[in-house]
């Protein structure tokens, strides 16, 4: 027990030190967890004393990946899957097949036995769902074209694990002596069966999960929900995930695969969101521990002794997968910088490969030395990939942007110059653009998402492709003649670059910027921007107005109070920006501003409102009209 508590303390302290430090340095939490694992591993501080202990920790923390795959499955309603079928089938399947084929050919040429070569190829074609999705979420890119492309490929890879695990037992048919030699190391219920029977058993287990998900979990959750005990519902959610994982392990399959299938089946369940909220904290913690376990199991002794082989294999697989993904991104007309991020982000070997290595070793397809080498290559690629992404994000992509990064798609020619230039035509920008057009104001609209532009043009909008932070593009869009430039992009860094550009080259433009929250607004205010529009401020106040009206407040009274609250909040922002870097002072000043706002609004309520306030209310107007008709 003491050993467990001591290890828990070590893991938590390592995470608390390394992850915030990595985030502060702009490296992301994934790299922070990996570095923490390397730090406490057997080759540095030695808190994990041997490879066996590290492997045991790896198997325990893989439950974080299981949780993540279950939650991903919950988000995949069939109708949503159908919407991205092109990405899943054309891009995702192409990546798996082409990458596997290239690795297989190279392995045969080495030469390696074809069964072993195929197992290696299928394993290395997979990327890390955990690393890629975590990185995309931290950079707020899940809903971008990059995020959708990456998700489509990862989803295809997760689905591909099913046939890969089913194919592996069939590979030993040609070399049955390998299976016999390794029979002692097998532990699954189906290990003693013939290869064809093992494959059938795998599909039977998957079918059992589908049936349980469709007919078993719903009644269970319904029964537990009636107790109205939150902790019992959480326990039921854990039971579903743990139970499916155990079933998969009994037949020698990946627990994460079963959890993923169960999540997809429960995607249409009324308990979907409750399951997500209950399991999310467990997923985050266990996923962090999994990354730390990956870091701790990197065998630096093996890497040192066979440095040339392992480094060559690691860099080779990263380069090969990057090349394949670059070609696929080019086919989808991705911008050059986006295509690089897409390719490098998915270039590592994934966590499912640990499962396929173990299964291949168990079946006798791999020797222990080969499995150790492949695991070192996989763990190293998972560590190198976030570092490469950091390098590209911080230095290479900004440099490419300065040198016309969008060489793969020509800048559109502008056939009109308007008084308003609108950059970004997503949900926020399109609403704004539609309102302006309905009011008789035409805007020159720019966007950098080719798919969105094509879609909007079909709907009748005139949208131009281009990066609004490029001075020559703004020049062509008529920035010299325009009077207002609007940024509707949900990216503060982009908006700051745009502000700097306008200050230097188009100082006459009135710049109006969208901000996600007050912290983004502070950064813009420090750059001298005065026209800042926080996303949720007006919507929140509008909801408050409706609440007050439903409670019986007069419409004009509500309108006046909402306007005053808006103005008070904007004034408070000008005060608070001076204290944003001093937490204690900020809290104190913020508290004062809140009290001041409430005091001023309370005073407004105490005033004797005009007798005409009621004329804003539709019911009051109807009453007046009715009385006029009666008089007639």
Short mmCIF file of C-alpha atoms in Angstrom, two decimals, residues 62-576:
data_model
loop_
_atom_site.label_atom_id
_atom_site.label_comp_id
_atom_site.label_asym_id
_atom_site.label_seq_id
_atom_site.Cartn_x
_atom_site.Cartn_y
_atom_site.Cartn_z
CA UNK A 62 -4.18 2.53 -21.08
CA UNK A 63 -7.60 2.81 -19.43
CA UNK A 64 -7.32 6.55 -20.15
CA UNK A 65 -7.26 5.73 -23.87
CA UNK A 66 -10.23 3.40 -23.31
CA UNK A 67 -12.19 6.27 -21.72
CA UNK A 68 -11.24 8.63 -24.52
CA UNK A 69 -12.34 6.20 -27.25
CA UNK A 70 -15.66 5.64 -25.45
CA UNK A 71 -16.29 9.39 -25.28
CA UNK A 72 -15.29 9.81 -28.94
CA UNK A 73 -17.79 7.09 -29.80
CA UNK A 74 -20.51 8.95 -27.87
CA UNK A 75 -20.01 11.96 -30.15
CA UNK A 76 -20.37 9.93 -33.33
CA UNK A 77 -24.03 9.85 -34.17
CA UNK A 78 -24.64 7.95 -37.43
CA UNK A 79 -25.91 11.10 -39.16
CA UNK A 80 -22.70 12.94 -38.23
CA UNK A 81 -20.60 10.04 -39.49
CA UNK A 82 -22.46 10.19 -42.80
CA UNK A 83 -21.61 13.88 -43.13
CA UNK A 84 -17.86 13.19 -42.99
CA UNK A 85 -17.95 9.92 -44.96
CA UNK A 86 -15.72 11.46 -47.64
CA UNK A 87 -13.01 12.25 -45.10
CA UNK A 88 -13.32 8.86 -43.41
CA UNK A 89 -13.33 6.72 -46.55
CA UNK A 90 -11.30 8.64 -49.12
CA UNK A 91 -8.71 10.34 -46.93
CA UNK A 92 -8.64 8.07 -43.85
CA UNK A 93 -8.72 4.76 -45.73
CA UNK A 94 -6.19 6.00 -48.29
CA UNK A 95 -3.80 6.99 -45.51
CA UNK A 96 -4.03 3.59 -43.80
CA UNK A 97 -3.67 1.56 -47.01
CA UNK A 98 -0.92 3.63 -48.63
CA UNK A 99 1.16 3.97 -45.44
CA UNK A 100 0.82 0.25 -44.68
CA UNK A 101 1.71 -0.68 -48.28
CA UNK A 102 4.87 1.45 -48.27
CA UNK A 103 6.05 0.12 -44.89
CA UNK A 104 5.31 -3.45 -46.05
CA UNK A 105 7.36 -3.02 -49.24
CA UNK A 106 10.31 -1.53 -47.32
CA UNK A 107 10.17 -4.35 -44.73
CA UNK A 108 10.12 -7.02 -47.48
CA UNK A 109 13.16 -5.41 -49.11
CA UNK A 110 15.17 -5.48 -45.81
CA UNK A 111 14.26 -8.52 -45.93
CA UNK A 112 11.71 -9.51 -43.26
CA UNK A 113 9.31 -12.47 -43.40
CA UNK A 114 6.09 -11.32 -45.07
CA UNK A 115 3.85 -12.17 -42.07
CA UNK A 116 6.05 -10.07 -39.78
CA UNK A 117 6.32 -7.31 -42.38
CA UNK A 118 2.53 -7.11 -42.74
CA UNK A 119 2.00 -6.98 -38.96
CA UNK A 120 4.58 -4.17 -38.68
CA UNK A 121 3.03 -2.28 -41.62
CA UNK A 122 -0.52 -2.45 -40.29
CA UNK A 123 0.62 -1.36 -36.80
CA UNK A 124 2.72 1.58 -37.98
CA UNK A 125 0.01 2.92 -40.29
CA UNK A 126 -1.92 3.99 -37.17
CA UNK A 127 -1.50 7.41 -35.52
CA UNK A 128 -2.06 8.50 -31.92
CA UNK A 129 -5.70 9.51 -31.42
CA UNK A 130 -4.88 10.60 -27.86
CA UNK A 131 -2.04 12.96 -28.79
CA UNK A 132 -3.62 14.46 -31.92
CA UNK A 133 -7.07 15.14 -30.45
CA UNK A 134 -5.63 16.56 -27.22
CA UNK A 135 -3.39 18.91 -29.21
CA UNK A 136 -6.26 20.01 -31.47
CA UNK A 137 -8.51 20.73 -28.49
CA UNK A 138 -5.83 22.78 -26.74
CA UNK A 139 -5.31 24.86 -29.91
CA UNK A 140 -9.10 25.20 -30.36
CA UNK A 141 -8.88 23.67 -33.85
CA UNK A 142 -11.34 20.76 -33.55
CA UNK A 143 -13.97 22.53 -35.69
CA UNK A 144 -11.51 23.85 -38.27
CA UNK A 145 -10.82 22.12 -41.59
CA UNK A 146 -7.56 20.84 -40.07
CA UNK A 147 -9.48 19.38 -37.12
CA UNK A 148 -12.09 17.73 -39.34
CA UNK A 149 -9.47 16.22 -41.65
CA UNK A 150 -7.44 14.90 -38.71
CA UNK A 151 -10.54 13.51 -37.01
CA UNK A 152 -11.65 11.73 -40.19
CA UNK A 153 -8.28 10.00 -40.56
CA UNK A 154 -8.11 9.07 -36.86
CA UNK A 155 -11.65 7.69 -36.96
CA UNK A 156 -10.81 5.49 -39.95
CA UNK A 157 -7.71 4.25 -38.11
CA UNK A 158 -9.75 3.41 -35.01
CA UNK A 159 -12.22 1.48 -37.16
CA UNK A 160 -9.31 -0.23 -38.98
CA UNK A 161 -8.13 -1.75 -35.70
CA UNK A 162 -11.04 -4.25 -35.93
CA UNK A 163 -9.90 -5.93 -39.19
CA UNK A 164 -6.22 -5.61 -38.19
CA UNK A 165 -6.77 -7.56 -34.98
CA UNK A 166 -8.89 -10.07 -36.89
CA UNK A 167 -6.20 -10.55 -39.57
CA UNK A 168 -3.25 -11.11 -37.21
CA UNK A 169 -4.31 -14.66 -36.11
CA UNK A 170 -4.62 -15.63 -39.78
CA UNK A 171 -0.96 -14.72 -40.39
CA UNK A 172 0.23 -17.68 -38.29
CA UNK A 173 -1.60 -20.20 -40.51
CA UNK A 174 1.40 -20.37 -42.84
CA UNK A 175 3.79 -20.77 -39.88
CA UNK A 176 1.87 -22.81 -37.26
CA UNK A 177 5.09 -23.72 -35.46
CA UNK A 178 5.41 -20.10 -34.32
CA UNK A 179 1.99 -20.28 -32.67
CA UNK A 180 2.95 -23.55 -30.97
CA UNK A 181 6.26 -22.15 -29.74
CA UNK A 182 4.52 -19.24 -28.03
CA UNK A 183 1.51 -21.07 -26.66
CA UNK A 184 2.77 -20.73 -23.10
CA UNK A 185 2.66 -16.95 -23.33
CA UNK A 186 -0.97 -16.79 -24.36
CA UNK A 187 -3.67 -15.95 -21.88
CA UNK A 188 -6.90 -15.19 -23.77
CA UNK A 189 -9.87 -17.57 -23.89
CA UNK A 190 -9.50 -18.00 -27.66
CA UNK A 191 -5.74 -18.61 -27.71
CA UNK A 192 -6.05 -22.39 -27.98
CA UNK A 193 -8.43 -22.19 -30.95
CA UNK A 194 -7.37 -22.48 -34.59
CA UNK A 195 -6.61 -19.22 -36.38
CA UNK A 196 -9.89 -19.21 -38.32
CA UNK A 197 -11.83 -19.81 -35.09
CA UNK A 198 -9.96 -16.96 -33.38
CA UNK A 199 -10.97 -14.60 -36.17
CA UNK A 200 -14.61 -15.69 -35.89
CA UNK A 201 -14.43 -15.26 -32.10
CA UNK A 202 -13.20 -11.70 -32.54
CA UNK A 203 -16.18 -10.82 -34.72
CA UNK A 204 -18.49 -12.62 -32.27
CA UNK A 205 -17.14 -10.53 -29.37
CA UNK A 206 -17.68 -7.34 -31.36
CA UNK A 207 -21.22 -8.48 -32.14
CA UNK A 208 -21.84 -9.11 -28.43
CA UNK A 209 -20.75 -5.55 -27.62
CA UNK A 210 -23.14 -4.18 -30.27
CA UNK A 211 -26.04 -6.21 -28.86
CA UNK A 212 -25.26 -5.16 -25.29
CA UNK A 213 -25.07 -1.53 -26.34
CA UNK A 214 -28.37 -1.66 -28.16
CA UNK A 215 -30.44 -3.75 -25.76
CA UNK A 216 -28.61 -3.91 -22.43
CA UNK A 217 -27.12 -0.55 -21.47
CA UNK A 218 -30.27 1.51 -22.08
CA UNK A 219 -32.46 -0.38 -19.56
CA UNK A 220 -29.57 -0.43 -17.05
CA UNK A 221 -29.06 3.35 -17.24
CA UNK A 222 -32.82 3.95 -17.14
CA UNK A 223 -33.12 1.83 -13.98
CA UNK A 224 -30.20 3.62 -12.28
CA UNK A 225 -31.39 7.09 -13.35
CA UNK A 226 -34.67 6.55 -11.48
CA UNK A 227 -32.73 6.36 -8.19
CA UNK A 228 -31.62 10.01 -8.76
CA UNK A 229 -28.26 9.17 -7.19
CA UNK A 230 -25.47 10.87 -9.15
CA UNK A 231 -22.74 8.62 -7.73
CA UNK A 232 -24.68 5.48 -8.74
CA UNK A 233 -25.03 6.77 -12.31
CA UNK A 234 -21.28 7.47 -12.41
CA UNK A 235 -20.65 3.93 -11.15
CA UNK A 236 -22.90 2.57 -13.90
CA UNK A 237 -21.00 4.55 -16.54
CA UNK A 238 -17.73 3.12 -15.23
CA UNK A 239 -19.28 -0.38 -15.18
CA UNK A 240 -20.14 -0.12 -18.87
CA UNK A 241 -16.61 0.91 -19.84
CA UNK A 242 -14.82 -1.49 -17.48
CA UNK A 243 -17.17 -4.38 -18.32
CA UNK A 244 -16.69 -4.02 -22.07
CA UNK A 245 -12.93 -3.68 -21.62
CA UNK A 246 -12.89 -6.89 -19.59
CA UNK A 247 -14.93 -8.72 -22.23
CA UNK A 248 -12.50 -7.60 -24.94
CA UNK A 249 -9.49 -8.70 -22.89
CA UNK A 250 -11.05 -12.14 -22.32
CA UNK A 251 -10.87 -12.80 -26.05
CA UNK A 252 -7.49 -11.12 -26.47
CA UNK A 253 -8.80 -7.90 -28.10
CA UNK A 254 -8.14 -4.23 -27.42
CA UNK A 255 -10.32 -2.85 -24.57
CA UNK A 256 -10.28 0.55 -26.28
CA UNK A 257 -11.82 -0.97 -29.40
CA UNK A 258 -14.80 -2.33 -27.46
CA UNK A 259 -15.26 0.95 -25.61
CA UNK A 260 -15.26 2.84 -28.90
CA UNK A 261 -17.97 0.58 -30.35
CA UNK A 262 -20.09 0.90 -27.20
CA UNK A 263 -19.77 4.69 -27.37
CA UNK A 264 -20.95 4.76 -31.00
CA UNK A 265 -23.95 2.58 -30.10
CA UNK A 266 -24.88 4.86 -27.18
CA UNK A 267 -24.46 8.05 -29.26
CA UNK A 268 -28.24 8.30 -29.73
CA UNK A 269 -28.99 7.46 -26.10
CA UNK A 270 -30.81 10.08 -23.98
CA UNK A 271 -28.07 9.52 -21.37
CA UNK A 272 -25.28 10.47 -23.74
CA UNK A 273 -24.51 13.88 -22.21
CA UNK A 274 -24.76 12.56 -18.64
CA UNK A 275 -22.27 9.82 -19.51
CA UNK A 276 -19.91 12.39 -21.06
CA UNK A 277 -19.98 14.70 -18.03
CA UNK A 278 -19.48 11.83 -15.56
CA UNK A 279 -16.57 10.20 -17.38
CA UNK A 280 -14.73 13.32 -18.60
CA UNK A 281 -12.77 13.87 -15.32
CA UNK A 282 -11.64 10.22 -15.26
CA UNK A 283 -10.60 10.43 -18.91
CA UNK A 284 -8.48 13.54 -18.43
CA UNK A 285 -6.63 12.15 -15.42
CA UNK A 286 -6.04 8.67 -16.84
CA UNK A 287 -5.05 10.02 -20.25
CA UNK A 288 -2.42 12.20 -18.57
CA UNK A 289 -1.11 9.14 -16.72
CA UNK A 290 -1.02 7.22 -20.02
CA UNK A 291 1.19 9.86 -21.62
CA UNK A 292 3.46 9.75 -18.57
CA UNK A 293 3.62 5.94 -18.85
CA UNK A 294 4.62 6.25 -22.53
CA UNK A 295 7.44 8.58 -21.52
CA UNK A 296 8.59 6.30 -18.71
CA UNK A 297 8.74 3.21 -20.95
CA UNK A 298 11.12 4.74 -23.51
CA UNK A 299 14.08 2.37 -23.25
CA UNK A 300 17.02 4.76 -23.44
CA UNK A 301 19.49 1.89 -22.95
CA UNK A 302 18.13 0.19 -26.07
CA UNK A 303 18.09 3.51 -27.93
CA UNK A 304 21.72 4.16 -26.88
CA UNK A 305 22.90 0.67 -27.84
CA UNK A 306 21.07 0.67 -31.16
CA UNK A 307 20.91 4.41 -31.75
CA UNK A 308 21.41 4.37 -35.51
CA UNK A 309 18.75 1.68 -36.10
CA UNK A 310 16.07 3.13 -33.82
CA UNK A 311 16.58 6.78 -34.80
CA UNK A 312 16.60 5.82 -38.50
CA UNK A 313 13.37 3.84 -38.08
CA UNK A 314 11.71 6.63 -36.04
CA UNK A 315 12.61 9.44 -38.42
CA UNK A 316 11.89 7.18 -41.39
CA UNK A 317 8.33 6.35 -40.32
CA UNK A 318 7.63 10.01 -39.43
CA UNK A 319 8.93 11.14 -42.85
CA UNK A 320 7.03 8.41 -44.71
CA UNK A 321 3.69 9.13 -43.03
CA UNK A 322 4.22 12.89 -43.38
CA UNK A 323 4.79 12.46 -47.13
CA UNK A 324 1.64 10.35 -47.57
CA UNK A 325 -0.47 12.82 -45.59
CA UNK A 326 0.95 15.81 -47.49
CA UNK A 327 -0.21 14.26 -50.76
CA UNK A 328 -3.68 13.57 -49.33
CA UNK A 329 -3.90 17.14 -47.98
CA UNK A 330 -2.88 18.46 -51.39
CA UNK A 331 -5.71 16.45 -52.98
CA UNK A 332 -8.14 18.17 -50.56
CA UNK A 333 -6.70 21.60 -51.51
CA UNK A 334 -5.41 22.40 -48.03
CA UNK A 335 -3.36 25.55 -47.64
CA UNK A 336 0.36 24.82 -47.50
CA UNK A 337 0.71 25.68 -43.79
CA UNK A 338 -2.48 23.79 -42.84
CA UNK A 339 -1.33 20.81 -44.88
CA UNK A 340 2.01 20.76 -43.02
CA UNK A 341 0.25 20.85 -39.64
CA UNK A 342 -2.10 18.08 -40.78
CA UNK A 343 0.74 15.85 -41.99
CA UNK A 344 3.14 16.38 -39.09
CA UNK A 345 0.37 16.14 -36.50
CA UNK A 346 -0.52 12.60 -37.65
CA UNK A 347 3.01 11.42 -38.43
CA UNK A 348 3.64 9.50 -35.19
CA UNK A 349 2.83 5.85 -34.52
CA UNK A 350 -0.22 5.47 -32.25
CA UNK A 351 -1.09 3.89 -28.92
CA UNK A 352 -3.07 1.09 -30.61
CA UNK A 353 0.27 -0.13 -31.97
CA UNK A 354 1.24 -1.20 -28.44
CA UNK A 355 -1.82 -3.47 -28.53
CA UNK A 356 -1.01 -4.95 -31.94
CA UNK A 357 2.67 -5.49 -30.98
CA UNK A 358 1.61 -7.40 -27.86
CA UNK A 359 -0.90 -9.47 -29.86
CA UNK A 360 1.66 -10.25 -32.59
CA UNK A 361 4.23 -11.23 -29.94
CA UNK A 362 1.65 -13.45 -28.27
CA UNK A 363 0.87 -15.15 -31.61
CA UNK A 364 4.56 -15.67 -32.37
CA UNK A 365 4.66 -13.29 -35.34
CA UNK A 366 7.22 -11.08 -33.53
CA UNK A 367 10.34 -12.01 -31.57
CA UNK A 368 10.82 -10.23 -28.23
CA UNK A 369 13.78 -8.20 -29.51
CA UNK A 370 11.75 -6.95 -32.50
CA UNK A 371 8.80 -6.05 -30.24
CA UNK A 372 11.14 -4.08 -27.92
CA UNK A 373 12.59 -2.18 -30.88
CA UNK A 374 9.16 -1.37 -32.32
CA UNK A 375 7.90 -0.18 -28.92
CA UNK A 376 10.94 2.11 -28.57
CA UNK A 377 10.31 3.52 -32.06
CA UNK A 378 6.61 4.06 -31.29
CA UNK A 379 7.21 5.78 -27.94
CA UNK A 380 9.96 7.94 -29.44
CA UNK A 381 7.74 8.98 -32.37
CA UNK A 382 4.95 9.89 -29.93
CA UNK A 383 7.43 12.12 -28.08
CA UNK A 384 9.00 13.68 -31.18
CA UNK A 385 5.69 14.50 -32.90
CA UNK A 386 4.50 17.17 -30.39
CA UNK A 387 8.01 18.70 -30.47
CA UNK A 388 7.88 18.93 -34.27
CA UNK A 389 4.42 20.51 -34.05
CA UNK A 390 5.75 23.06 -31.57
CA UNK A 391 8.67 23.94 -33.87
CA UNK A 392 6.38 24.34 -36.87
CA UNK A 393 3.78 26.36 -34.94
CA UNK A 394 6.30 28.72 -33.39
CA UNK A 395 8.86 29.28 -36.14
CA UNK A 396 8.43 27.55 -39.47
CA UNK A 397 4.76 28.27 -40.24
CA UNK A 398 5.04 32.01 -39.31
CA UNK A 399 8.09 32.21 -41.59
CA UNK A 400 6.18 30.54 -44.39
CA UNK A 401 3.29 32.97 -43.87
CA UNK A 402 5.61 35.89 -44.55
CA UNK A 403 6.66 34.26 -47.80
CA UNK A 404 3.17 33.75 -49.24
CA UNK A 405 2.30 30.45 -47.61
CA UNK A 406 -0.74 29.96 -49.83
CA UNK A 407 1.20 29.07 -52.98
CA UNK A 408 -0.97 26.02 -53.53
CA UNK A 409 -4.09 28.14 -54.06
CA UNK A 410 -3.97 31.44 -55.91
CA UNK A 411 -5.29 34.54 -54.27
CA UNK A 412 -8.68 35.43 -55.67
CA UNK A 413 -9.05 38.45 -57.93
CA UNK A 414 -11.37 41.08 -56.49
CA UNK A 415 -14.07 42.46 -58.74
CA UNK A 416 -15.52 44.92 -56.24
CA UNK A 417 -14.43 47.42 -53.63
CA UNK A 418 -16.76 48.20 -50.74
CA UNK A 419 -16.69 50.45 -47.70
CA UNK A 420 -16.67 47.40 -45.41
CA UNK A 421 -14.21 44.48 -45.46
CA UNK A 422 -15.31 41.44 -43.44
CA UNK A 423 -12.69 38.79 -42.60
CA UNK A 424 -14.00 35.38 -41.52
CA UNK A 425 -17.37 34.02 -42.60
CA UNK A 426 -18.05 31.27 -40.08
CA UNK A 427 -21.11 31.24 -37.79
CA UNK A 428 -20.33 34.65 -36.28
CA UNK A 429 -19.24 36.33 -39.51
CA UNK A 430 -22.06 34.93 -41.65
CA UNK A 431 -24.71 36.23 -39.25
CA UNK A 432 -23.09 39.66 -39.29
CA UNK A 433 -22.71 39.58 -43.09
CA UNK A 434 -26.35 38.57 -43.63
CA UNK A 435 -27.53 41.40 -41.36
CA UNK A 436 -25.43 43.98 -43.23
CA UNK A 437 -26.63 42.73 -46.64
CA UNK A 438 -30.26 42.73 -45.49
CA UNK A 439 -29.71 46.35 -44.40
CA UNK A 440 -28.42 47.29 -47.85
CA UNK A 441 -24.70 47.33 -46.95
CA UNK A 442 -22.43 45.23 -49.16
CA UNK A 443 -19.17 43.96 -47.65
CA UNK A 444 -16.08 42.46 -49.29
CA UNK A 445 -15.88 39.07 -47.56
CA UNK A 446 -12.62 37.13 -47.07
CA UNK A 447 -12.18 33.60 -45.73
CA UNK A 448 -9.32 31.06 -45.77
CA UNK A 449 -11.34 27.83 -45.66
CA UNK A 450 -11.73 26.53 -49.27
CA UNK A 451 -14.57 24.12 -48.39
CA UNK A 452 -16.55 26.82 -46.60
CA UNK A 453 -16.04 29.24 -49.49
CA UNK A 454 -17.30 26.69 -52.01
CA UNK A 455 -20.35 25.99 -49.83
CA UNK A 456 -21.14 29.70 -49.31
CA UNK A 457 -20.80 30.48 -53.01
CA UNK A 458 -23.42 27.82 -53.74
CA UNK A 459 -25.71 29.68 -51.31
CA UNK A 460 -25.26 32.90 -53.26
CA UNK A 461 -22.61 34.69 -51.15
CA UNK A 462 -19.68 36.35 -52.86
CA UNK A 463 -16.75 35.17 -50.71
CA UNK A 464 -13.07 35.54 -51.65
CA UNK A 465 -10.26 33.20 -50.65
CA UNK A 466 -7.30 34.69 -48.81
CA UNK A 467 -5.43 35.38 -45.60
CA UNK A 468 -6.50 38.76 -44.23
CA UNK A 469 -3.13 39.34 -42.52
CA UNK A 470 -1.42 39.72 -45.91
CA UNK A 471 -1.06 43.36 -46.88
CA UNK A 472 -1.18 42.73 -50.66
CA UNK A 473 -4.45 40.84 -50.24
CA UNK A 474 -6.06 43.69 -48.28
CA UNK A 475 -4.71 46.11 -50.88
CA UNK A 476 -6.43 44.10 -53.64
CA UNK A 477 -9.62 43.89 -51.55
CA UNK A 478 -9.82 47.70 -51.56
CA UNK A 479 -8.47 48.53 -48.10
CA UNK A 480 -7.33 51.97 -49.37
CA UNK A 481 -10.91 52.93 -50.27
CA UNK A 482 -12.68 51.09 -47.43
CA UNK A 483 -13.56 52.77 -44.15
CA UNK A 484 -14.27 49.79 -41.86
CA UNK A 485 -12.46 46.46 -41.43
CA UNK A 486 -14.16 43.73 -39.37
CA UNK A 487 -12.41 40.65 -38.00
CA UNK A 488 -14.93 37.90 -37.19
CA UNK A 489 -12.17 35.30 -36.65
CA UNK A 490 -12.15 33.33 -33.39
CA UNK A 491 -8.37 33.65 -33.00
CA UNK A 492 -6.80 36.38 -30.89
CA UNK A 493 -3.30 35.95 -32.36
CA UNK A 494 -4.72 36.40 -35.86
CA UNK A 495 -6.64 39.52 -34.78
CA UNK A 496 -3.54 41.01 -33.16
CA UNK A 497 -1.54 40.48 -36.38
CA UNK A 498 -4.37 42.12 -38.32
CA UNK A 499 -4.40 45.12 -35.94
CA UNK A 500 -0.63 45.60 -36.33
CA UNK A 501 -0.90 45.39 -40.11
CA UNK A 502 -3.70 47.98 -40.25
CA UNK A 503 -1.76 50.35 -37.95
CA UNK A 504 1.26 50.21 -40.23
CA UNK A 505 -0.29 50.18 -43.70
CA UNK A 506 -3.98 51.18 -43.42
CA UNK A 507 -4.20 53.56 -40.45
CA UNK A 508 -7.37 55.17 -41.82
CA UNK A 509 -9.38 51.95 -41.37
CA UNK A 510 -11.79 51.72 -38.44
CA UNK A 511 -10.95 48.26 -37.08
CA UNK A 512 -13.73 46.29 -35.37
CA UNK A 513 -12.63 43.04 -33.71
CA UNK A 514 -14.45 39.97 -32.38
CA UNK A 515 -13.16 38.78 -28.98
CA UNK A 516 -13.97 35.50 -27.32
CA UNK A 517 -13.93 36.81 -23.75
CA UNK A 518 -12.65 39.67 -21.61
CA UNK A 519 -9.12 38.26 -21.45
CA UNK A 520 -8.87 38.36 -25.25
CA UNK A 521 -10.37 41.85 -25.07
CA UNK A 522 -7.58 42.93 -22.67
CA UNK A 523 -4.92 41.93 -25.22
CA UNK A 524 -6.68 43.88 -27.96
CA UNK A 525 -7.14 46.92 -25.71
CA UNK A 526 -3.41 46.96 -24.99
CA UNK A 527 -2.87 47.23 -28.75
CA UNK A 528 -5.11 50.29 -28.82
CA UNK A 529 -8.24 48.65 -30.25
CA UNK A 530 -11.40 50.42 -29.09
CA UNK A 531 -14.07 48.60 -31.12
CA UNK A 532 -14.11 45.20 -29.39
CA UNK A 533 -17.13 42.89 -29.44
CA UNK A 534 -17.15 40.06 -26.94
CA UNK A 535 -18.96 36.99 -28.29
CA UNK A 536 -21.33 36.26 -25.45
CA UNK A 537 -21.86 39.66 -23.83
CA UNK A 538 -24.82 40.85 -25.89
CA UNK A 539 -26.41 37.39 -26.05
CA UNK A 540 -26.14 37.01 -22.26
CA UNK A 541 -27.69 40.42 -21.67
CA UNK A 542 -30.43 39.68 -24.23
CA UNK A 543 -31.33 36.52 -22.33
CA UNK A 544 -31.40 38.54 -19.11
CA UNK A 545 -33.77 41.03 -20.74
CA UNK A 546 -36.15 38.23 -21.69
CA UNK A 547 -36.02 36.82 -18.16
CA UNK A 548 -36.96 40.19 -16.68
CA UNK A 549 -39.81 40.65 -19.17
CA UNK A 550 -41.21 37.24 -18.27
CA UNK A 551 -41.05 38.26 -14.61
CA UNK A 552 -43.28 41.27 -15.35
CA UNK A 553 -40.77 44.12 -15.84
CA UNK A 554 -41.75 46.82 -18.33
CA UNK A 555 -40.07 46.45 -21.76
CA UNK A 556 -38.64 49.97 -21.82
CA UNK A 557 -37.36 49.61 -18.25
CA UNK A 558 -35.62 46.39 -19.20
CA UNK A 559 -34.16 47.94 -22.36
CA UNK A 560 -32.79 50.90 -20.41
CA UNK A 561 -31.29 48.70 -17.69
CA UNK A 562 -29.70 46.38 -20.25
CA UNK A 563 -28.14 49.35 -22.05
CA UNK A 564 -26.79 50.71 -18.79
CA UNK A 565 -25.41 47.33 -17.71
CA UNK A 566 -23.67 47.00 -21.09
CA UNK A 567 -22.13 50.46 -20.74
CA UNK A 568 -21.05 49.81 -17.13
CA UNK A 569 -19.40 46.55 -18.15
CA UNK A 570 -17.52 48.22 -20.98
CA UNK A 571 -16.29 50.95 -18.61
CA UNK A 572 -15.27 48.31 -16.06
CA UNK A 573 -13.17 46.63 -18.74
CA UNK A 574 -11.12 49.82 -19.16
CA UNK A 575 -10.35 49.76 -15.44
CA UNK A 576 -9.63 46.03 -15.13
#
